[in-house]
Amino acid sequence: MLQILTKDGATTTNLGDEVARGAVITDKGEMLFPNPNPPMLDAGKAAKPKEEAKDEGPVDLFAPTMRTALYQAMTLSSIVGLGVLCPTNPAFHNMLTTFSLAVVAGYQSVWGVKPALHTPLMSITNAISGVTAVGGLLILGGGYLPHTIP
Amino acid sequence: MFRRPNDPKEYNYLYGIPGAAAIGGLLAAHSAGVPNIYQCGYLFSSLCCIGGIGGLASQNTARVGNALGMTGVAGGVVTALASLGLPAPLMTQALGLLGGASAVGWYVGSRVAVTELPQTVAAFHALVGVAATATSIASFMTEPDPDSLHRVACYLGSGIGAITVTGSVAAFLKLSGRLKKGYDLPFKNVLNRPLFAANLAGLAAVVTSPSHAVGLAAVCGTAAASATLGWNITNSIGSADMPVAITVLNSYSGWALCAEGFMLNNPMLTIVGSLIGSSGAILSKIMCDAMNRRIDNVIFGSYAELDGEMAAITGTHTETSVSEVADALANSKDVIVVPGYGLAVARA
């Protein structure tokens, strides 16, 4: 402090310095007390303007409810439509059931994953896509070396 | 990789017990000749894969999830091998392929740094895409009279697989910095719609035409058209949006796997494929929401070469120094440390 305010044993007033300027009350008979540029002690504490609750009047729920209902109607009837288009193959219906339930299970379990673990999620889905090897195995042909190329 | 010296000792090899028990039990039942045991093998493998993703719900269970995922894939492969009852030469071929590929995968995986994870994921997606396309075309070839379900599944598997291949290769090249210039296709801005229309036309052909040759041509044709489409779309995405492109390709590889499941009538492939598909789709949505953009804008909105006024840098930035940071830290009341890319680069 003294080093800032003195020079060669005599007091100086360097008004450009933040510390010296805050300590000065008068200089050469001039009242300088309220420092016009005080150091920023409470930066970031500026009060946020309060958000006023908006009064939007009574809400009309008809349109959004109708939209949800129409989406659901389309989804459900498209399942029936699939059944009409593929009537003969029972394997398809079994697989469709498996597929739909698996999508629901996958959707739910993925939303449960923490954001911090999204990179491991990428790796693990990459890893389990290795079961594509099963697809290859199921149609594997030939002997010690493949030779059943048509 | 992220282990701290004072972490408690872990006994993760114990998670091999459930895997060994399940796979050993399956093989025992197989050699005892229990009928239809293979469906149960596929079932436990699928459940393990679901559990693998479910385990990532918290850091405490993440390792269990990882082990479950490995058990799931191993169980699925063993079940497939057991169910086929292959003759010895063919079994040798299968085991040789599996062993060789696992060794290569292990070698590549053990050398990957954390910061290289995105492009590695992209490269492996490309392989899944290759597998899906090849399996779809081969399955169509070997089936003398495929029904409509088989035809559509082969067509979709081949098309989605091919998009995944070229898209992932483009993403890999961009992210790893090997593609400095970018290889734009001619007419790249008008190419997507005709290619998409060609894919739809091929689908109509494969469903309606009874001819095997026409079907095969359509299945191979969609592989070519989709490959072009995949390259064109991904090559047009800016490198900053590449993580989203990778999760979208992740999703594609999952749906291609689903198509394989329908094609080969294998429930495990369908279940795992839909897991991967929804995982990729959800991650893409989360990232797009975080960027405040729409997914179609990211995927189809090609970036323009900036020049002149658009390229001018506006705004201000603040630089800091070591002593200023030390000063700020010493004077602060609360400090929040946000680990990110820097932590991964520093291997902290």
Coordinates of C-alpha atoms in Angstrom, one line a residue:
Chain A
M1 CA 0.0 0.0 0.0
L2 CA 2.7 2.4 1.0
Q3 CA 4.7 1.4 -2.0
I4 CA 1.9 2.4 -4.2
L5 CA 1.2 5.7 -2.4
T6 CA 4.8 6.9 -2.0
K7 CA 7.6 7.6 -4.3
D8 CA 11.2 8.4 -3.1
G9 CA 9.9 9.1 0.4
A10 CA 7.2 11.5 -0.6
T11 CA 3.5 10.8 -1.1
T12 CA 2.3 10.8 -4.7
T13 CA -1.2 10.6 -6.0
N14 CA -1.3 8.4 -9.1
L15 CA -5.0 8.7 -9.9
G16 CA -4.7 6.1 -12.7
D17 CA -4.0 3.4 -10.2
E18 CA -7.0 1.5 -8.9
V19 CA -5.8 1.2 -5.3
A20 CA -4.5 4.7 -5.0
R21 CA -7.7 6.2 -6.5
G22 CA -9.9 4.4 -4.0
A23 CA -7.8 5.7 -1.1
V24 CA -7.8 9.3 -2.2
I25 CA -10.5 11.6 -0.7
T26 CA -9.2 15.1 -1.6
D27 CA -6.4 16.1 -3.8
K28 CA -5.1 19.7 -4.3
G29 CA -8.3 21.0 -2.5
E30 CA -10.6 19.1 -4.8
M31 CA -13.2 16.7 -3.3
L32 CA -12.7 13.4 -5.0
F33 CA -14.3 11.1 -2.5
P34 CA -16.9 8.9 -4.2
N35 CA -14.7 7.0 -6.6
P36 CA -16.6 7.2 -9.9
N37 CA -15.2 3.9 -11.1
P38 CA -15.1 1.6 -8.0
P39 CA -13.5 -1.8 -8.5
M40 CA -15.9 -4.4 -9.6
L41 CA -16.5 -6.2 -6.4
D42 CA -19.9 -7.6 -7.1
A43 CA -19.6 -8.4 -10.8
G44 CA -22.1 -11.1 -11.8
K45 CA -24.4 -10.3 -8.8
A46 CA -26.5 -8.0 -11.0
A47 CA -30.1 -8.8 -10.1
K48 CA -31.9 -10.6 -12.8
P49 CA -35.1 -9.0 -13.9
K50 CA -38.0 -11.1 -12.5
E51 CA -40.0 -12.8 -15.1
E52 CA -43.6 -11.9 -14.8
A53 CA -46.1 -14.6 -15.0
K54 CA -48.1 -14.2 -18.2
D55 CA -51.8 -14.5 -18.1
E56 CA -52.7 -16.2 -21.4
G57 CA -56.3 -16.7 -20.6
P58 CA -58.2 -20.0 -20.8
V59 CA -56.2 -22.6 -22.9
D60 CA -57.9 -24.4 -25.8
L61 CA -56.9 -28.0 -25.6
F62 CA -58.9 -29.2 -28.6
A63 CA -56.2 -28.8 -31.3
P64 CA -53.3 -30.5 -29.4
T65 CA -55.5 -33.3 -28.1
M66 CA -56.9 -33.9 -31.6
R67 CA -53.4 -34.0 -33.0
T68 CA -52.2 -36.6 -30.4
A69 CA -55.4 -38.6 -31.0
L70 CA -54.8 -38.6 -34.8
Y71 CA -51.2 -39.7 -34.4
Q72 CA -52.3 -42.6 -32.2
A73 CA -55.1 -43.5 -34.6
M74 CA -52.6 -43.6 -37.5
T75 CA -50.1 -45.7 -35.6
L76 CA -52.6 -48.2 -34.4
S77 CA -54.4 -48.6 -37.7
S78 CA -51.1 -48.9 -39.6
I79 CA -50.3 -52.0 -37.5
V80 CA -53.7 -53.5 -38.6
G81 CA -52.8 -52.4 -42.1
L82 CA -49.5 -54.4 -42.0
G83 CA -51.4 -57.4 -40.9
V84 CA -53.7 -57.1 -43.9
L85 CA -50.8 -56.7 -46.3
C86 CA -48.9 -59.7 -44.9
P87 CA -51.6 -62.2 -44.1
T88 CA -49.9 -65.5 -44.8
N89 CA -46.6 -65.4 -42.9
P90 CA -46.9 -66.2 -39.2
A91 CA -43.1 -65.8 -38.7
F92 CA -43.5 -62.1 -39.8
H93 CA -46.1 -61.5 -37.1
N94 CA -43.9 -63.0 -34.4
M95 CA -41.0 -61.0 -35.5
L96 CA -43.0 -57.8 -35.7
T97 CA -44.1 -58.4 -32.1
T98 CA -40.5 -58.9 -31.1
F99 CA -39.4 -55.9 -33.0
S100 CA -42.0 -53.6 -31.6
L101 CA -41.4 -54.6 -28.0
A102 CA -37.6 -54.3 -28.5
V103 CA -38.0 -50.8 -29.8
V104 CA -40.0 -49.8 -26.7
A105 CA -37.4 -51.5 -24.5
G106 CA -34.5 -49.8 -26.3
Y107 CA -36.2 -46.4 -26.2
Q108 CA -36.8 -46.6 -22.5
S109 CA -33.4 -47.9 -21.5
V110 CA -31.5 -45.4 -23.7
W111 CA -33.4 -42.5 -22.2
G112 CA -32.2 -43.8 -18.8
V113 CA -28.6 -43.4 -19.7
K114 CA -26.8 -40.5 -18.0
P115 CA -25.4 -37.8 -20.3
A116 CA -22.0 -38.4 -18.9
L117 CA -22.1 -41.9 -20.2
H118 CA -23.2 -41.1 -23.8
T119 CA -19.7 -41.8 -25.2
P120 CA -19.6 -45.3 -23.6
L121 CA -23.1 -45.8 -24.9
M122 CA -21.8 -45.2 -28.4
S123 CA -19.0 -47.7 -27.8
I124 CA -21.3 -50.3 -26.3
T125 CA -23.8 -50.1 -29.1
N126 CA -20.9 -50.3 -31.5
A127 CA -19.7 -53.4 -29.7
I128 CA -23.1 -55.2 -29.6
S129 CA -23.5 -54.5 -33.3
G130 CA -20.9 -57.2 -33.5
V131 CA -23.8 -59.7 -33.4
T132 CA -24.0 -59.0 -37.1
A133 CA -21.5 -61.8 -37.2
V134 CA -24.5 -64.1 -36.4
G135 CA -26.1 -63.1 -39.6
G136 CA -22.9 -64.0 -41.5
L137 CA -22.7 -67.3 -39.7
L138 CA -26.2 -68.3 -40.5
I139 CA -25.6 -68.1 -44.3
L140 CA -22.0 -69.3 -44.2
G141 CA -21.2 -71.9 -46.8
G142 CA -18.4 -73.9 -48.3
G143 CA -15.7 -76.1 -46.6
Y144 CA -12.4 -75.1 -45.1
L145 CA -12.5 -72.2 -47.6
P146 CA -15.6 -70.6 -49.1
H147 CA -16.4 -72.1 -52.5
T148 CA -20.2 -71.8 -52.9
I149 CA -20.1 -68.6 -54.9
P150 CA -22.8 -68.9 -57.5
Chain B
M1 CA -7.3 -45.6 -19.0
F2 CA -9.0 -43.4 -16.5
R3 CA -7.9 -45.4 -13.4
R4 CA -6.7 -43.5 -10.4
P5 CA -3.9 -45.0 -8.3
N6 CA -6.0 -45.1 -5.1
D7 CA -9.0 -46.8 -6.7
P8 CA -10.1 -50.0 -4.9
K9 CA -9.1 -53.2 -6.6
E10 CA -11.8 -54.5 -8.9
Y11 CA -12.7 -58.0 -9.6
N12 CA -14.4 -57.6 -13.0
Y13 CA -13.3 -61.0 -14.1
L14 CA -16.0 -62.4 -11.8
Y15 CA -18.5 -61.1 -14.3
G16 CA -17.3 -63.9 -16.5
I17 CA -19.1 -66.4 -14.3
P18 CA -22.6 -65.6 -15.5
G19 CA -21.4 -65.7 -19.1
A20 CA -19.6 -69.0 -18.6
A21 CA -22.6 -70.5 -16.8
A22 CA -25.1 -69.4 -19.4
I23 CA -23.0 -70.4 -22.4
G24 CA -21.8 -73.6 -20.7
G25 CA -25.4 -74.5 -19.9
L26 CA -26.4 -73.9 -23.5
L27 CA -23.7 -76.1 -24.9
A28 CA -24.5 -78.8 -22.4
A29 CA -28.2 -78.7 -23.4
H30 CA -27.0 -78.7 -27.1
S31 CA -24.9 -81.8 -26.7
A32 CA -27.7 -83.5 -24.7
G33 CA -29.9 -82.9 -27.7
V34 CA -32.6 -80.6 -26.1
P35 CA -34.9 -79.4 -28.9
N36 CA -35.3 -75.7 -29.5
I37 CA -32.8 -74.7 -26.8
Y38 CA -31.4 -72.2 -29.3
Q39 CA -34.3 -69.8 -28.9
C40 CA -33.4 -69.6 -25.2
G41 CA -29.8 -68.9 -26.1
Y42 CA -30.9 -66.0 -28.3
L43 CA -33.2 -64.8 -25.6
F44 CA -30.6 -64.6 -22.9
S45 CA -28.2 -63.0 -25.3
S46 CA -30.7 -60.3 -26.2
L47 CA -31.5 -59.7 -22.6
C48 CA -27.8 -59.2 -21.9
C49 CA -27.6 -56.7 -24.6
I50 CA -30.5 -54.7 -23.2
G51 CA -29.0 -55.0 -19.8
G52 CA -25.7 -53.7 -21.2
I53 CA -27.4 -50.5 -22.2
G54 CA -29.5 -50.3 -19.1
G55 CA -26.4 -50.6 -17.0
L56 CA -25.2 -47.3 -18.3
A57 CA -27.9 -45.6 -16.3
S58 CA -25.3 -44.8 -13.7
Q59 CA -21.5 -45.0 -13.3
N60 CA -21.9 -47.6 -10.5
T61 CA -23.5 -50.1 -12.8
A62 CA -21.6 -49.2 -16.0
R63 CA -19.1 -51.9 -15.6
V64 CA -21.7 -54.6 -15.1
G65 CA -23.4 -53.3 -18.2
N66 CA -20.2 -53.6 -20.2
A67 CA -19.7 -57.2 -19.0
L68 CA -23.4 -58.0 -19.9
G69 CA -22.9 -56.6 -23.4
M70 CA -19.9 -58.8 -23.9
T71 CA -21.8 -61.8 -22.6
G72 CA -24.6 -61.0 -24.9
V73 CA -22.5 -60.9 -28.1
A74 CA -20.5 -64.1 -27.1
G75 CA -23.8 -65.9 -26.2
G76 CA -25.4 -64.9 -29.5
V77 CA -22.4 -66.1 -31.6
V78 CA -22.1 -69.4 -29.7
T79 CA -25.9 -70.0 -30.0
A80 CA -25.7 -69.5 -33.7
L81 CA -22.7 -71.8 -34.1
A82 CA -24.4 -74.5 -32.0
S83 CA -27.8 -74.2 -33.7
L84 CA -26.3 -74.7 -37.2
G85 CA -24.6 -78.0 -36.5
L86 CA -22.0 -77.2 -39.1
P87 CA -19.8 -80.0 -40.6
A88 CA -16.2 -79.9 -39.4
P89 CA -14.7 -78.1 -42.4
L90 CA -17.3 -75.3 -42.4
M91 CA -17.0 -75.1 -38.6
T92 CA -13.2 -74.6 -39.0
Q93 CA -13.8 -71.8 -41.5
A94 CA -16.3 -70.1 -39.2
L95 CA -14.1 -70.4 -36.1
G96 CA -11.1 -69.2 -38.2
L97 CA -13.0 -66.1 -39.4
L98 CA -14.3 -65.3 -35.9
G99 CA -10.8 -65.8 -34.3
G100 CA -9.0 -63.8 -36.9
A101 CA -11.5 -60.9 -36.8
S102 CA -11.5 -60.9 -33.0
A103 CA -7.7 -60.6 -33.0
V104 CA -7.7 -57.7 -35.4
G105 CA -10.5 -56.0 -33.4
W106 CA -8.6 -56.5 -30.2
Y107 CA -5.4 -55.1 -31.7
V108 CA -7.2 -52.0 -33.1
G109 CA -9.3 -51.4 -30.0
S110 CA -6.4 -51.6 -27.6
R111 CA -4.5 -48.9 -29.5
V112 CA -7.3 -46.3 -29.6
A113 CA -6.9 -43.1 -27.6
V114 CA -10.0 -41.6 -26.1
T115 CA -9.9 -38.7 -28.4
E116 CA -9.9 -41.0 -31.4
L117 CA -13.1 -42.7 -30.3
P118 CA -15.5 -41.0 -32.6
Q119 CA -13.6 -41.9 -35.8
T120 CA -13.0 -45.4 -34.5
V121 CA -16.8 -45.8 -33.9
A122 CA -17.4 -44.6 -37.4
A123 CA -14.9 -47.0 -38.9
F124 CA -16.5 -50.0 -37.1
H125 CA -20.0 -48.8 -38.2
A126 CA -18.7 -49.1 -41.8
L127 CA -17.8 -52.7 -41.1
V128 CA -21.3 -53.4 -39.7
G129 CA -22.7 -51.8 -42.9
V130 CA -20.5 -54.0 -45.1
A131 CA -21.7 -57.1 -43.2
A132 CA -25.4 -56.1 -43.5
T133 CA -25.1 -55.4 -47.2
A134 CA -23.2 -58.6 -47.9
T135 CA -25.5 -60.7 -45.8
S136 CA -28.6 -59.3 -47.5
I137 CA -27.4 -59.8 -51.0
A138 CA -26.1 -63.3 -50.2
S139 CA -29.3 -64.3 -48.4
F140 CA -31.3 -63.2 -51.5
M141 CA -29.0 -65.2 -53.8
T142 CA -29.2 -68.4 -51.7
E143 CA -33.0 -68.3 -51.4
P144 CA -34.4 -69.7 -54.6
D145 CA -38.0 -68.4 -54.1
P146 CA -38.0 -65.7 -51.5
D147 CA -41.4 -64.6 -50.2
S148 CA -42.4 -60.9 -50.0
L149 CA -41.2 -60.5 -46.5
H150 CA -37.8 -61.9 -47.4
R151 CA -37.6 -59.7 -50.5
V152 CA -38.4 -56.5 -48.6
A153 CA -36.0 -57.3 -45.7
C154 CA -33.1 -58.1 -48.1
Y155 CA -33.8 -54.9 -50.0
L156 CA -33.9 -52.7 -46.8
G157 CA -30.9 -54.5 -45.3
S158 CA -28.8 -54.0 -48.4
G159 CA -29.9 -50.3 -48.9
I160 CA -29.5 -49.2 -45.3
G161 CA -26.3 -51.2 -44.9
A162 CA -24.8 -49.5 -48.0
I163 CA -25.7 -46.0 -46.7
T164 CA -24.0 -46.9 -43.5
V165 CA -20.8 -48.1 -45.3
T166 CA -20.1 -45.0 -47.4
G167 CA -21.4 -42.6 -44.8
S168 CA -19.2 -44.0 -42.1
V169 CA -16.2 -44.1 -44.3
A170 CA -16.7 -40.4 -45.1
A171 CA -17.2 -39.6 -41.4
F172 CA -14.1 -41.6 -40.5
L173 CA -12.0 -39.8 -43.2
K174 CA -13.2 -36.4 -42.1
L175 CA -12.8 -36.9 -38.4
S176 CA -9.4 -38.5 -38.6
G177 CA -8.2 -35.6 -40.7
R178 CA -7.3 -37.8 -43.7
L179 CA -9.8 -36.1 -46.0
K180 CA -8.3 -32.7 -46.4
K181 CA -9.9 -31.6 -49.6
G182 CA -13.3 -33.4 -49.6
Y183 CA -14.3 -35.5 -52.6
D184 CA -17.5 -33.9 -53.8
L185 CA -19.6 -35.9 -56.3
P186 CA -20.7 -34.1 -59.4
F187 CA -24.2 -32.5 -59.1
K188 CA -24.0 -33.1 -55.4
N189 CA -26.8 -30.6 -54.6
V190 CA -29.4 -32.2 -56.8
L191 CA -28.3 -35.9 -56.4
N192 CA -30.2 -36.9 -53.3
R193 CA -33.8 -36.8 -54.7
P194 CA -33.2 -38.9 -57.8
L195 CA -31.2 -41.4 -55.8
F196 CA -34.0 -41.6 -53.2
A197 CA -36.6 -42.0 -56.0
A198 CA -34.5 -44.8 -57.5
N199 CA -34.4 -46.6 -54.2
L200 CA -38.2 -46.3 -54.0
A201 CA -38.6 -47.6 -57.5
G202 CA -36.3 -50.5 -56.7
L203 CA -38.4 -51.4 -53.7
A204 CA -41.6 -51.4 -55.8
A205 CA -39.8 -53.7 -58.3
V206 CA -38.6 -56.1 -55.7
V207 CA -42.1 -56.4 -54.2
T208 CA -44.1 -56.7 -57.4
S209 CA -41.8 -58.7 -59.7
P210 CA -41.8 -62.5 -59.3
S211 CA -38.5 -62.9 -61.1
H212 CA -35.5 -63.7 -59.0
A213 CA -33.1 -62.0 -61.4
V214 CA -35.0 -58.7 -61.3
G215 CA -35.1 -58.9 -57.5
L216 CA -31.4 -59.6 -57.3
A217 CA -30.7 -56.7 -59.7
A218 CA -32.8 -54.4 -57.5
V219 CA -31.1 -55.5 -54.3
C220 CA -27.7 -54.9 -55.8
G221 CA -28.9 -51.7 -57.4
T222 CA -30.1 -50.3 -54.1
A223 CA -26.7 -51.1 -52.6
A224 CA -25.0 -49.0 -55.3
A225 CA -27.6 -46.1 -55.2
S226 CA -27.5 -46.0 -51.4
A227 CA -23.8 -46.1 -51.3
T228 CA -23.7 -43.0 -53.5
L229 CA -26.4 -41.4 -51.4
G230 CA -24.5 -42.2 -48.1
W231 CA -21.3 -40.6 -49.4
N232 CA -23.0 -37.6 -50.8
I233 CA -25.0 -36.8 -47.7
T234 CA -22.2 -37.4 -45.2
N235 CA -19.6 -35.6 -47.3
S236 CA -21.8 -32.6 -47.4
I237 CA -22.1 -32.4 -43.6
G238 CA -19.7 -30.0 -41.9
S239 CA -17.0 -31.6 -39.7
A240 CA -18.5 -29.8 -36.7
D241 CA -21.8 -31.7 -37.2
M242 CA -20.0 -35.0 -37.6
P243 CA -20.8 -36.4 -34.1
V244 CA -24.5 -36.1 -35.1
A245 CA -23.8 -37.8 -38.4
I246 CA -22.1 -40.7 -36.5
T247 CA -25.0 -41.2 -34.2
V248 CA -27.4 -41.2 -37.2
L249 CA -25.2 -43.8 -38.9
N250 CA -25.2 -45.7 -35.7
S251 CA -29.0 -45.7 -35.9
Y252 CA -28.8 -46.9 -39.5
S253 CA -26.6 -49.8 -38.7
G254 CA -29.1 -50.8 -36.0
W255 CA -32.0 -50.8 -38.5
A256 CA -29.9 -52.7 -41.0
L257 CA -29.4 -55.3 -38.3
C258 CA -33.2 -55.4 -37.7
A259 CA -33.7 -56.0 -41.4
E260 CA -31.2 -58.9 -41.1
G261 CA -33.3 -60.3 -38.2
F262 CA -36.5 -60.3 -40.3
M263 CA -34.6 -61.8 -43.3
L264 CA -33.0 -64.7 -41.4
N265 CA -35.9 -65.0 -38.9
N266 CA -33.6 -64.4 -36.0
P267 CA -35.1 -62.6 -33.0
M268 CA -31.8 -61.7 -31.5
L269 CA -30.7 -59.7 -34.5
T270 CA -34.0 -57.8 -34.5
I271 CA -33.9 -57.1 -30.8
V272 CA -30.2 -55.9 -30.8
G273 CA -30.8 -54.0 -34.0
S274 CA -33.7 -52.0 -32.6
L275 CA -31.8 -51.3 -29.4
I276 CA -28.9 -49.8 -31.5
G277 CA -31.3 -48.1 -33.8
S278 CA -33.2 -46.3 -31.0
S279 CA -30.0 -45.5 -29.2
G280 CA -28.6 -43.8 -32.2
A281 CA -31.8 -42.0 -32.9
I282 CA -32.1 -40.7 -29.3
L283 CA -28.5 -39.6 -29.1
S284 CA -28.9 -37.7 -32.4
K285 CA -32.0 -36.0 -31.1
I286 CA -30.3 -35.0 -27.8
M287 CA -27.4 -33.5 -29.7
C288 CA -29.6 -31.6 -32.1
D289 CA -31.7 -30.2 -29.2
A290 CA -28.5 -29.1 -27.5
M291 CA -27.4 -27.3 -30.6
N292 CA -30.9 -25.9 -31.0
R293 CA -31.2 -27.3 -34.5
R294 CA -33.4 -29.7 -36.3
I295 CA -32.2 -33.1 -37.4
D296 CA -33.0 -32.6 -41.0
N297 CA -31.2 -29.3 -41.0
V298 CA -28.0 -31.1 -39.7
I299 CA -28.2 -34.0 -42.1
F300 CA -29.4 -32.4 -45.3
G301 CA -28.4 -28.8 -44.8
S302 CA -25.1 -28.8 -46.6
Y303 CA -22.5 -26.3 -45.5
A304 CA -21.5 -23.5 -47.9
E305 CA -18.0 -22.3 -48.4
L306 CA -17.8 -19.0 -46.5
D307 CA -16.3 -16.0 -48.1
G308 CA -16.3 -12.2 -47.8
E309 CA -18.6 -10.8 -45.3
M310 CA -19.9 -14.1 -43.9
A311 CA -16.4 -15.2 -43.1
A312 CA -15.7 -12.1 -41.0
I313 CA -15.2 -13.0 -37.4
T314 CA -17.3 -10.9 -35.1
G315 CA -17.6 -10.7 -31.3
T316 CA -14.9 -10.6 -28.7
H317 CA -12.8 -13.2 -26.9
T318 CA -11.0 -13.0 -23.6
E319 CA -7.6 -14.5 -23.1
T320 CA -6.2 -15.4 -19.7
S321 CA -2.8 -16.3 -18.3
V322 CA -1.6 -18.8 -15.7
S323 CA -1.1 -16.2 -13.1
E324 CA -4.6 -14.7 -13.7
V325 CA -6.2 -18.1 -13.4
A326 CA -4.3 -18.8 -10.2
D327 CA -5.4 -15.4 -8.9
A328 CA -9.0 -16.1 -9.8
L329 CA -8.9 -19.6 -8.3
A330 CA -7.4 -18.2 -5.0
N331 CA -10.1 -15.6 -4.7
S332 CA -13.1 -17.6 -5.7
K333 CA -15.7 -19.0 -3.4
D334 CA -17.0 -21.9 -5.6
V335 CA -15.1 -23.6 -8.3
I336 CA -16.8 -25.9 -10.8
V337 CA -14.6 -28.2 -12.8
V338 CA -16.1 -29.3 -16.1
P339 CA -14.2 -32.3 -17.5
G340 CA -14.2 -32.3 -21.3
Y341 CA -12.1 -32.8 -24.4
G342 CA -9.1 -31.2 -22.6
L343 CA -9.2 -33.9 -19.9
A344 CA -9.2 -36.6 -22.5
V345 CA -6.3 -35.1 -24.4
A346 CA -4.3 -34.6 -21.2
R347 CA -5.2 -38.2 -20.2
A348 CA -5.8 -36.8 -16.7

